mmCIF file of C-alpha atoms and ligand atoms in Angstrom:
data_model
loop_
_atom_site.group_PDB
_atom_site.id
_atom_site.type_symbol
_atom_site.label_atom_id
_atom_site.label_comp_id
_atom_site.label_asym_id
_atom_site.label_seq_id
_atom_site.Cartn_x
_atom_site.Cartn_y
_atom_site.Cartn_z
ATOM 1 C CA UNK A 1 13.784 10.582 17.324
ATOM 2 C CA UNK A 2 13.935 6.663 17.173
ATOM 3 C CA UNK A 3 12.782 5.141 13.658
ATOM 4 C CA UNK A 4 9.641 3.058 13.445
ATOM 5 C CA UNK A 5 10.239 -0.026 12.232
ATOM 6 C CA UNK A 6 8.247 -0.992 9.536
ATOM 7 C CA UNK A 7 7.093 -4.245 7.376
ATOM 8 C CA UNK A 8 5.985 -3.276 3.890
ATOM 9 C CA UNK A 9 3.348 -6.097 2.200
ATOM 10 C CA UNK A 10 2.690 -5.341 -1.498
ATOM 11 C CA UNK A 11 1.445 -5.869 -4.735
ATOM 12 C CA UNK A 12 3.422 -3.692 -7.269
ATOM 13 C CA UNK A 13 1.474 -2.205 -8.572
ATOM 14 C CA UNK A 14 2.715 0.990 -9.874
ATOM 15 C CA UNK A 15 1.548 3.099 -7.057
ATOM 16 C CA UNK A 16 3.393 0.186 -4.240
ATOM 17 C CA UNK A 17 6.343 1.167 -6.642
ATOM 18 C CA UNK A 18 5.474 4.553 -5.635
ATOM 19 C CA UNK A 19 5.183 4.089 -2.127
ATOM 20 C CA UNK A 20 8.389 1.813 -1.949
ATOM 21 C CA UNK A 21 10.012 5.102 -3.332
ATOM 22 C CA UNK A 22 8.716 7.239 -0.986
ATOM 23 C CA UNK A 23 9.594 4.868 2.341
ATOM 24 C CA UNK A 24 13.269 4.433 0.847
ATOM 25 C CA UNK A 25 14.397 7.947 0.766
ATOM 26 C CA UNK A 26 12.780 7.954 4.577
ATOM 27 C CA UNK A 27 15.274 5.653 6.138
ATOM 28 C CA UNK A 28 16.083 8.367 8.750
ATOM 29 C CA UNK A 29 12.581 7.646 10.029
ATOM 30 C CA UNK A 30 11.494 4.348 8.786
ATOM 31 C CA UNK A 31 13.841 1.231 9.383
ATOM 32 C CA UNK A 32 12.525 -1.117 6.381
ATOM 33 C CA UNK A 33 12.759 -4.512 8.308
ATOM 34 C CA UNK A 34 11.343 -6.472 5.144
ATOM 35 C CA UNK A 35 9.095 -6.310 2.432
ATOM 36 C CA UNK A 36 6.535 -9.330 1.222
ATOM 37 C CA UNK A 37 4.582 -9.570 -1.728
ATOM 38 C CA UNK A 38 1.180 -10.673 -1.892
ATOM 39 C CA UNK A 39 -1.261 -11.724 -4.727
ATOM 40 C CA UNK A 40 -3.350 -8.608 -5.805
ATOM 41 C CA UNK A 41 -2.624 -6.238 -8.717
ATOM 42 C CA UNK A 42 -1.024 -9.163 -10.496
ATOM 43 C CA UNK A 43 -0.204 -12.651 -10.036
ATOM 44 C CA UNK A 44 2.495 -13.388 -7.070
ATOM 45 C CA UNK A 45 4.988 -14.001 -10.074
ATOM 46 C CA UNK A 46 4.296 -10.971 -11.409
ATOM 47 C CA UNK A 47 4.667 -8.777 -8.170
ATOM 48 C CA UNK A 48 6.749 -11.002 -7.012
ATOM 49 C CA UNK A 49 9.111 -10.406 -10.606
ATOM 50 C CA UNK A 50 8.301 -7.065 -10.313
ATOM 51 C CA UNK A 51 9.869 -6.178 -6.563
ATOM 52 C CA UNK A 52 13.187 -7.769 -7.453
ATOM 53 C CA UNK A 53 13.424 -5.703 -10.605
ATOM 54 C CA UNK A 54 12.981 -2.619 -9.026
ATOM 55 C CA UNK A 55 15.478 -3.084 -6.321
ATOM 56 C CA UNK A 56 18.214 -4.264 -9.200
ATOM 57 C CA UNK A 57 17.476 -1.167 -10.647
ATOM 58 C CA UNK A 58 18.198 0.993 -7.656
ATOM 59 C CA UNK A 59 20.902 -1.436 -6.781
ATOM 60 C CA UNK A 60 19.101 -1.261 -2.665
ATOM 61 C CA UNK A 61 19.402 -4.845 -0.862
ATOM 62 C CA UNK A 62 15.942 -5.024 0.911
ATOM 63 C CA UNK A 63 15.548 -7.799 2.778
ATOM 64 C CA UNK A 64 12.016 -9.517 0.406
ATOM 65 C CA UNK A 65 9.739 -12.766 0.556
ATOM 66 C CA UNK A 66 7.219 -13.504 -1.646
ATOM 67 C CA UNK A 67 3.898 -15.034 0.245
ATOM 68 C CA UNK A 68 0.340 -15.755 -0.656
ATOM 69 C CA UNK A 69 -0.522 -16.815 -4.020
ATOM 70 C CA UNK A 70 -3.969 -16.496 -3.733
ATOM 71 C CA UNK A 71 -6.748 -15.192 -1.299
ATOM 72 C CA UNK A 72 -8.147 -17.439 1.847
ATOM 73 C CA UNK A 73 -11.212 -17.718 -0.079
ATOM 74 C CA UNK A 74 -11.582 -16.055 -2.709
ATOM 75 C CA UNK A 75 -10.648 -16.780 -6.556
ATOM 76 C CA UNK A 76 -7.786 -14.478 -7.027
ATOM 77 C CA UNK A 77 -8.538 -11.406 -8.537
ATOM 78 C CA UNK A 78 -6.224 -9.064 -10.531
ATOM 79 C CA UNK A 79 -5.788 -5.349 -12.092
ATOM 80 C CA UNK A 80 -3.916 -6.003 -14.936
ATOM 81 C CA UNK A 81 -6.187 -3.253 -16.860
ATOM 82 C CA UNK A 82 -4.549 -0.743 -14.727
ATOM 83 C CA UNK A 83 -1.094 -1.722 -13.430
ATOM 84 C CA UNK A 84 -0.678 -3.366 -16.872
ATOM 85 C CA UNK A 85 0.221 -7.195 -18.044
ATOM 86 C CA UNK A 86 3.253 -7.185 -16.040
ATOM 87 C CA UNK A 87 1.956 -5.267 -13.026
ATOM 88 C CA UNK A 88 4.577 -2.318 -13.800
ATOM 89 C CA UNK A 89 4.513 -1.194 -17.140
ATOM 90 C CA UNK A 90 6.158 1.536 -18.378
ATOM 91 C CA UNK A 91 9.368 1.065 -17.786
ATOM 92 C CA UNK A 92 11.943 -1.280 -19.078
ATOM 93 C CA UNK A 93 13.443 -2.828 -16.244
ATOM 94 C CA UNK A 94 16.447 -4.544 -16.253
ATOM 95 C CA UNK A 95 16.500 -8.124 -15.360
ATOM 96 C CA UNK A 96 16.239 -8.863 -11.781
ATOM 97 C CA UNK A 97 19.455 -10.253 -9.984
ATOM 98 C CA UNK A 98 18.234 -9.397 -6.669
ATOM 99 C CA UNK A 99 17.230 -12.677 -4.888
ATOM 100 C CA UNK A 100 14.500 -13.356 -2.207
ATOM 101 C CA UNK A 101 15.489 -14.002 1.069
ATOM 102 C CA UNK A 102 12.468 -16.873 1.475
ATOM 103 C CA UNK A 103 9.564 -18.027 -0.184
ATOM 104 C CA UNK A 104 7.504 -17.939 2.706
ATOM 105 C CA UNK A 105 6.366 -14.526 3.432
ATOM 106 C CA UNK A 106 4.407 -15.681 6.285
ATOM 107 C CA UNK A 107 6.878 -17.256 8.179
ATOM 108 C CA UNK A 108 9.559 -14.170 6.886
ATOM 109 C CA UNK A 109 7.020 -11.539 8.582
ATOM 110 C CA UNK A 110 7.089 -13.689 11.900
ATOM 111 C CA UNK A 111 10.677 -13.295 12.236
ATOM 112 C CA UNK A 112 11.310 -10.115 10.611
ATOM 113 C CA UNK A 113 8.635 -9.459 14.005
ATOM 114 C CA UNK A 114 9.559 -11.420 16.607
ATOM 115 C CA UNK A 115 13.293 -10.731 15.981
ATOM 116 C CA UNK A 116 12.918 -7.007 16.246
ATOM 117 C CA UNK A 117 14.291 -5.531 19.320
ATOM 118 C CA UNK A 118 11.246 -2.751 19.340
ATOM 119 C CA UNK A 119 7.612 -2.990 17.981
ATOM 120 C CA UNK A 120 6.807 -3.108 13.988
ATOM 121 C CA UNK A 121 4.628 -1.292 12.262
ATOM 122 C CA UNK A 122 2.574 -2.989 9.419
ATOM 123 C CA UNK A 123 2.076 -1.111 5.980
ATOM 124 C CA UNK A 124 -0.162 -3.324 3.713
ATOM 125 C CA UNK A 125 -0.833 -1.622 0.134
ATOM 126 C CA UNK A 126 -2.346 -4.516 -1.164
ATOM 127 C CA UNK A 127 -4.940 -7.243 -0.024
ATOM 128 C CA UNK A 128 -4.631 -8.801 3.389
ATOM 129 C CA UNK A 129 -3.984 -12.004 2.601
ATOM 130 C CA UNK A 130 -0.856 -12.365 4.430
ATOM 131 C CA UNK A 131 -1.441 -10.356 6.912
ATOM 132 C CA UNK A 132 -4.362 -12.500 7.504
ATOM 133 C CA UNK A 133 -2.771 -15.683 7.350
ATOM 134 C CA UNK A 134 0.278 -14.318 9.749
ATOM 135 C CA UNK A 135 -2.105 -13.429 12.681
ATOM 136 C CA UNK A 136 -3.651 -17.070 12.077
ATOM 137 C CA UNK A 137 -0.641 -19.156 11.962
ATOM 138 C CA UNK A 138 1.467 -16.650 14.826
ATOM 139 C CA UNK A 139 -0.730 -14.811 16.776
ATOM 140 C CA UNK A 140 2.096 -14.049 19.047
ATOM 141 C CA UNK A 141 3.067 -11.570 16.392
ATOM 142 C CA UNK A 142 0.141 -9.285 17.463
ATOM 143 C CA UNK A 143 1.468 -8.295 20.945
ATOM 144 C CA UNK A 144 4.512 -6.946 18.848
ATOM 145 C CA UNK A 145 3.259 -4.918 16.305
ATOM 146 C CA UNK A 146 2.286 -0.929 17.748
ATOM 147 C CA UNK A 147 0.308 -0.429 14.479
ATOM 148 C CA UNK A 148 -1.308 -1.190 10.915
ATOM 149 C CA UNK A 149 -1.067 1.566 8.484
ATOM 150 C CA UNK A 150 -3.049 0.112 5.311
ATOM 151 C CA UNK A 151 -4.381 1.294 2.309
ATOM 152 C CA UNK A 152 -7.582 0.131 1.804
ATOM 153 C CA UNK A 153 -11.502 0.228 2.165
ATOM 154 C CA UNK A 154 -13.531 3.102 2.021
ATOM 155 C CA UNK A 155 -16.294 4.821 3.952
ATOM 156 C CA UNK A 156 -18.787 6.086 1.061
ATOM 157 C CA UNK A 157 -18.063 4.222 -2.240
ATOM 158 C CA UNK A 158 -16.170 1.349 -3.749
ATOM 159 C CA UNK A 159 -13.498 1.299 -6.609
ATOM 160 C CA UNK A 160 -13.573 -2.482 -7.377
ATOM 161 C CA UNK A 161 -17.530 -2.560 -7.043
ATOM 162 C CA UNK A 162 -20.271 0.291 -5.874
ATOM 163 C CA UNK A 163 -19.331 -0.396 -2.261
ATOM 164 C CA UNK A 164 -15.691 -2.191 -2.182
ATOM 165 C CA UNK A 165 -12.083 -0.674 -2.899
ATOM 166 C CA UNK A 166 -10.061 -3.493 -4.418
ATOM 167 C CA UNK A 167 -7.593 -4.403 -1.746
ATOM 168 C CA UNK A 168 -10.395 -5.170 0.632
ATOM 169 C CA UNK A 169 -12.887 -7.147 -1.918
ATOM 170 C CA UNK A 170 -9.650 -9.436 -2.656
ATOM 171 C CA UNK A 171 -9.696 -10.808 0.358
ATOM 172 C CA UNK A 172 -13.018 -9.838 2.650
ATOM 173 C CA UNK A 173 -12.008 -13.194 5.170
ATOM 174 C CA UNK A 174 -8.402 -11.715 5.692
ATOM 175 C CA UNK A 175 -9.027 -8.406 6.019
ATOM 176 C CA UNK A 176 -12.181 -9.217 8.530
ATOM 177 C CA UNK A 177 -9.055 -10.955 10.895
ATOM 178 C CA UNK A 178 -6.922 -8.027 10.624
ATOM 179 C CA UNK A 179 -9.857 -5.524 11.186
ATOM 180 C CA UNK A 180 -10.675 -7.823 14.183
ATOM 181 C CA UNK A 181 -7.200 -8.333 15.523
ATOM 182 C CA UNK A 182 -7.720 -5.273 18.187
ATOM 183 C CA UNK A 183 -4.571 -3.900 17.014
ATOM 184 C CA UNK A 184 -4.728 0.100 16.033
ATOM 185 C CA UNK A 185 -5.315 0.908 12.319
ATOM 186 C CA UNK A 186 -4.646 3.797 10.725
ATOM 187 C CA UNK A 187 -6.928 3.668 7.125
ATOM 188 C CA UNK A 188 -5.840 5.077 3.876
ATOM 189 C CA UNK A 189 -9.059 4.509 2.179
ATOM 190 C CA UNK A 190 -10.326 5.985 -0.985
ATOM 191 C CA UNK A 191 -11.410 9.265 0.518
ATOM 192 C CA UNK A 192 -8.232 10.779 1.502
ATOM 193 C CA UNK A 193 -6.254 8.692 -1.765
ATOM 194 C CA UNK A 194 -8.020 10.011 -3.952
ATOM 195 C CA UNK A 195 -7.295 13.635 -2.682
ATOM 196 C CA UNK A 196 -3.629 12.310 -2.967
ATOM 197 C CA UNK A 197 -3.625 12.432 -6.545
ATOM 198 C CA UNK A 198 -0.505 13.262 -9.746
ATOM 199 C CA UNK A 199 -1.585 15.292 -12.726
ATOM 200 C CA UNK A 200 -0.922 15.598 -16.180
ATOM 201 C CA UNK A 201 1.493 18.216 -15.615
ATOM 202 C CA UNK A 202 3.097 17.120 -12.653
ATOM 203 C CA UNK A 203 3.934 13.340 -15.026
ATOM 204 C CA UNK A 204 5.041 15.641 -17.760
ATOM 205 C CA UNK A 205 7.541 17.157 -15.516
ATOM 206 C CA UNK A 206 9.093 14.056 -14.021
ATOM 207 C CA UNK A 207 9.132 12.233 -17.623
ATOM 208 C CA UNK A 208 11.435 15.503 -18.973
ATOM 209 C CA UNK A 209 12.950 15.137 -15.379
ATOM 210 C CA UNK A 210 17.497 14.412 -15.761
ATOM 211 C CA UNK A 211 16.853 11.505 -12.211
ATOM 212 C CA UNK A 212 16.526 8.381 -13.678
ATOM 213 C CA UNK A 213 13.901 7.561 -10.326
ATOM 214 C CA UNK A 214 11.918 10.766 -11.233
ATOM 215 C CA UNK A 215 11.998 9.647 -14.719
ATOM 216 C CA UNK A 216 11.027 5.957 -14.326
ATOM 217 C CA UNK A 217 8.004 7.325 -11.532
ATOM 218 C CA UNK A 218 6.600 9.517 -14.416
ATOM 219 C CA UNK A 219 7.238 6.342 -17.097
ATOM 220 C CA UNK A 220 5.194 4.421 -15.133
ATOM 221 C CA UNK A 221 2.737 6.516 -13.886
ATOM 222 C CA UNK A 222 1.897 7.767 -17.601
ATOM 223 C CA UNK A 223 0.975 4.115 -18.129
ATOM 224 C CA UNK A 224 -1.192 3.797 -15.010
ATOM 225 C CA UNK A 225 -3.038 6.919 -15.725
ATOM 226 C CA UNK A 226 -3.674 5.867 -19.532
ATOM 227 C CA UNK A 227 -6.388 3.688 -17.963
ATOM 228 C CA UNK A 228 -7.888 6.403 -16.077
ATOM 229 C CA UNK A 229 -7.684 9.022 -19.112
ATOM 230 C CA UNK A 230 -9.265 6.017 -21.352
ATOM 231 C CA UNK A 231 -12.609 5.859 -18.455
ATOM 232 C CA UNK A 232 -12.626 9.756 -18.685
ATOM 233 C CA UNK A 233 -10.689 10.307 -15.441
ATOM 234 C CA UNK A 234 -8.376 12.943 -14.891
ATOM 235 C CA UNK A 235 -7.516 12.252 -11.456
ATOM 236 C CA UNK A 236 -4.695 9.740 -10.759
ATOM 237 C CA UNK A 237 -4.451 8.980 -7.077
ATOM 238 C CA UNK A 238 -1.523 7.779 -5.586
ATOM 239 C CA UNK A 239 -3.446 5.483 -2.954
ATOM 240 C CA UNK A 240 -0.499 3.260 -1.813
ATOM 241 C CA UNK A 241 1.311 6.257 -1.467
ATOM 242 C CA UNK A 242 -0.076 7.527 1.637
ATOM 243 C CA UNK A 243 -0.169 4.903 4.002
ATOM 244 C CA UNK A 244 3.865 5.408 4.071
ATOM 245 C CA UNK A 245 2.789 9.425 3.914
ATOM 246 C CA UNK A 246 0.972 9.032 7.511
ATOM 247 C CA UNK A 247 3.961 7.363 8.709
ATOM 248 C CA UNK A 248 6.534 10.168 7.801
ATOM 249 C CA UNK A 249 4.097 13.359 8.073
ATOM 250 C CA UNK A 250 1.372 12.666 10.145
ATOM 251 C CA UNK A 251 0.266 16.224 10.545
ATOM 252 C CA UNK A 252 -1.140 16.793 6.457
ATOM 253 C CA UNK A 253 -3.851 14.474 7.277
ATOM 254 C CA UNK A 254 -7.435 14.912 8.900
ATOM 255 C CA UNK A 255 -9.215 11.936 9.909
ATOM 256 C CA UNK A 256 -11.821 10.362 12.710
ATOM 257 C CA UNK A 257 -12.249 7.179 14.287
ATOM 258 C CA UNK A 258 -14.780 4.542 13.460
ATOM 259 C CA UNK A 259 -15.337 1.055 14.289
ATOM 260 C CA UNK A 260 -14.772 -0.884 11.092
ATOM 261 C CA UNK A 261 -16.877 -3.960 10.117
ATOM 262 C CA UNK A 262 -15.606 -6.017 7.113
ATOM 263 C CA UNK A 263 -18.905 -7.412 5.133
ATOM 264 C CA UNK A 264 -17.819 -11.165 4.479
ATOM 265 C CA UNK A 265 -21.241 -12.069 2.862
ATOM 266 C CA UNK A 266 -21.647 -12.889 -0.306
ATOM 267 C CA UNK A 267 -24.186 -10.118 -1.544
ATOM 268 C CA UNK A 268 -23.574 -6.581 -3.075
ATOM 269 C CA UNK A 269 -22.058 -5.062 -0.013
ATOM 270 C CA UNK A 270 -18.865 -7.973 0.220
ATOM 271 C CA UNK A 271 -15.748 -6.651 0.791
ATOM 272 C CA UNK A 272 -17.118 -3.040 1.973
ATOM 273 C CA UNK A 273 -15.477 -1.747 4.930
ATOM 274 C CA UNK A 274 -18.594 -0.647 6.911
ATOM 275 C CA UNK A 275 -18.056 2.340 9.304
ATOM 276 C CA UNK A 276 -20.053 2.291 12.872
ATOM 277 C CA UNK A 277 -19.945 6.680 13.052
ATOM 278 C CA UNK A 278 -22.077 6.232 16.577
ATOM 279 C CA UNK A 279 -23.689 9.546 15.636
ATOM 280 C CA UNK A 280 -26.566 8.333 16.589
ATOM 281 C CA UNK A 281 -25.323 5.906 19.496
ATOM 282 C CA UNK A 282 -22.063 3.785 20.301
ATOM 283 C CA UNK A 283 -22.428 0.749 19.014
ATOM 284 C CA UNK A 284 -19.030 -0.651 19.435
ATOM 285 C CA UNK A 285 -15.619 0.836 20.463
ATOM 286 C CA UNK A 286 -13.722 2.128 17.328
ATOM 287 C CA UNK A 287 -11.179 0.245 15.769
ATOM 288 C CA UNK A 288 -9.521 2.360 13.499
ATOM 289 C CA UNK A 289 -8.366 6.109 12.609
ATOM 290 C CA UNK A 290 -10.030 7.217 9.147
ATOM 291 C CA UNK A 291 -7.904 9.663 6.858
ATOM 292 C CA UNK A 292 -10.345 11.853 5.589
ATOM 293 C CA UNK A 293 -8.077 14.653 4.503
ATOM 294 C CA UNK A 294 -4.013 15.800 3.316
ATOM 295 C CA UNK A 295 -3.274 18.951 2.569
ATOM 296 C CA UNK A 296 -2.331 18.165 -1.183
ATOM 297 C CA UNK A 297 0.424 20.543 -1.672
ATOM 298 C CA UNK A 298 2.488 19.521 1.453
ATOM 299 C CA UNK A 299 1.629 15.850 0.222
ATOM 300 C CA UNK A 300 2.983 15.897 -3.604
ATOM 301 C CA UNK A 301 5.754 18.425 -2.625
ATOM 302 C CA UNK A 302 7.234 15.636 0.156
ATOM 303 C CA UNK A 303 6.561 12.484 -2.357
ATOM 304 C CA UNK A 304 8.619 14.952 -5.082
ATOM 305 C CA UNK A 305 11.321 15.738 -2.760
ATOM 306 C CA UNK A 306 11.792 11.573 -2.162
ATOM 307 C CA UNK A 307 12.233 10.787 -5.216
ATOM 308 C CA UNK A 308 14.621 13.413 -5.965
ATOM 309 C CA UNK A 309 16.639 12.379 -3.036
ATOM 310 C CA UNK A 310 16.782 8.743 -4.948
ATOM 311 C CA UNK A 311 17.751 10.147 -8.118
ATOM 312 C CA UNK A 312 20.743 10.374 -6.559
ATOM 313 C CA UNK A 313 20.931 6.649 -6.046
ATOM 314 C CA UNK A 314 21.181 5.786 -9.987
HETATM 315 O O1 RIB B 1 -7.756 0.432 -4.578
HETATM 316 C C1 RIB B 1 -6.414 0.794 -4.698
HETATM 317 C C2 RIB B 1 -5.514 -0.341 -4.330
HETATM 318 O O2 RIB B 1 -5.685 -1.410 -5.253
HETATM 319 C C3 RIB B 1 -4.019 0.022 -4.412
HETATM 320 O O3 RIB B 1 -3.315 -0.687 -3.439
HETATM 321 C C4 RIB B 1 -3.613 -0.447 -5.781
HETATM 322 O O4 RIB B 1 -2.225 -0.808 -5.843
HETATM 323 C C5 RIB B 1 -4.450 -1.685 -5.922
HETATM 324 O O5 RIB B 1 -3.786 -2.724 -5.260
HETATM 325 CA CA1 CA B 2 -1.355 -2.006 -4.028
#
């Protein structure tokens, strides 16, 4: 079967880290055309840092750009309580050596695109800022790229406020272009993510784990959860994680179509990704296929399996 070629946008982020992880032990069906980082979980330093350490650690030669610095509109916002003051803690990295192919993500994902003999498949994990700002400044892209598979939004409640997950309420005016582009969307939003959660005991085991990947996954992810344990959570969900999932094993996910509607005011409901179901009547054609569901097991047992297959790597 031919590989989809895919664009990865980030913010790592320990679970981007995660989802990195899971795409690179997949190269026999994802070519990785590039990856861009994005202002979200941490400054674009900070992610930006972050990326290049973690491909000097697995010694992989990714073609990377960094891009936006800061939303369209928006004063950047961060998650430092939860990714930690350098984005990725947990772990002690070595210094990066890997070097960036550009500084301009934007202009990066435009080539990466319109160089690639076959379409490209988006995978934003973080806010839409450059995927915004691409479709603005090249709109030629869109006739290239087959589909967006993002994590993001949610249909009942928000993460970042009552009715917003963070990735969309970073950037409501970039994510409203993207949503609006008219180019299929597959949505990892906080229903089916946070069914696509680690626990205790599955951290436990990668931390005693011989890989060095496994081990540096469950490093990290014991520091990420710490911030769900301290607000009383015991569920640690692995959001980035599945919009790479969908890619690789479609069939352990349930989900519906709705016509997405990105609130850009500037009341309680900004940033909420507002679902049309047309139960009642069809209000607008749908935009965009809704994971509602995985089947858990399948889901952990595949994202274990990956990064056992990169422990062989270090
Ligand atoms: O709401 C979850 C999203 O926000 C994830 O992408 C996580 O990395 C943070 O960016
Ligand atoms: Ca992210």
């Amino acid at each position: 079967m031919e590989k989809r070629n895919v664009l990865i946008d980030c913010d790592p982020g320990v679970d981007d880290v995660m989802a990195l992880l899971l795409a690179l032990a997949n190269q026999d069906k994802l070519n990785i055309l590039g990856v861009t980082t994005v202002s979200g979980n941490q400054t674009l330093a900070k992610v930006t840092k972050n990326i290049r350490k973690l491909w000097t650690f697995l010694g992989v030669e990714i073609p990377t750009a960094c891009g936006a610095s800061r939303p369209i509109i928006k004063e950047p916002l961060h998650g430092g309580e939860i990714h930690g003051e350098s984005g990725m803690d947990g772990w002690d990295f070595p210094e990066p050596v890997f070097q960036l192919e550009s500084d301009n993500g934007i202009v990066f994902l435009k080539d990466k695109i319109m160089e690639s003999k076959g379409k490209v498949t988006l995978v934003p994990t973080g806010p839409l800022t450059n995927i915004g700002l691409l479709f603005s400044v090249f709109p030629e892209t869109k006739e290239k790229i087959e589909l967006i598979s993002l994590m993001g939004g949610s249909i009942f409640s928000g993460n970042r406020t009552p009715f917003a997950e963070f990735n969309i309420y970073s950037d409501p005016e970039a994510a409203k272009i993207v949503f609006d582009s008219g180019i299929p969307i597959v949505m990892s939003g906080l229903e089916v993510t946070n069914q696509a959660s680690i626990d205790d005991k599955e951290i436990e085991d990668l931390l005693t784990s011989e890989g060095m990947v496994s081990k540096m996954s469950g490093s990290l992810l014991n520091s990420y959860t710490n911030f769900h344990r301290s607000k009383g959570l015991d569920n640690y969900p692995l959001h980035d994680v599945v919009s790479v999932m969908y890619l690789i094993r479609p069939e352990i996910f349930k989900g519906r179509d709705y016509r997405i509607e990105i609130d850009t005011s500037k009341g309680v409901y900004r940033g909420r990704t507002a679902a049309d179901t047309g139960e009642l009547m069809k209000h607008n054609p749908s935009n965009t296929f809704v994971l509602m569901d995985t089947d858990r097991e399948e889901f952990m047992k595949t994202f274990f399996h990956a990064l056992k297959e990169l422990d062989k790597l270090v």
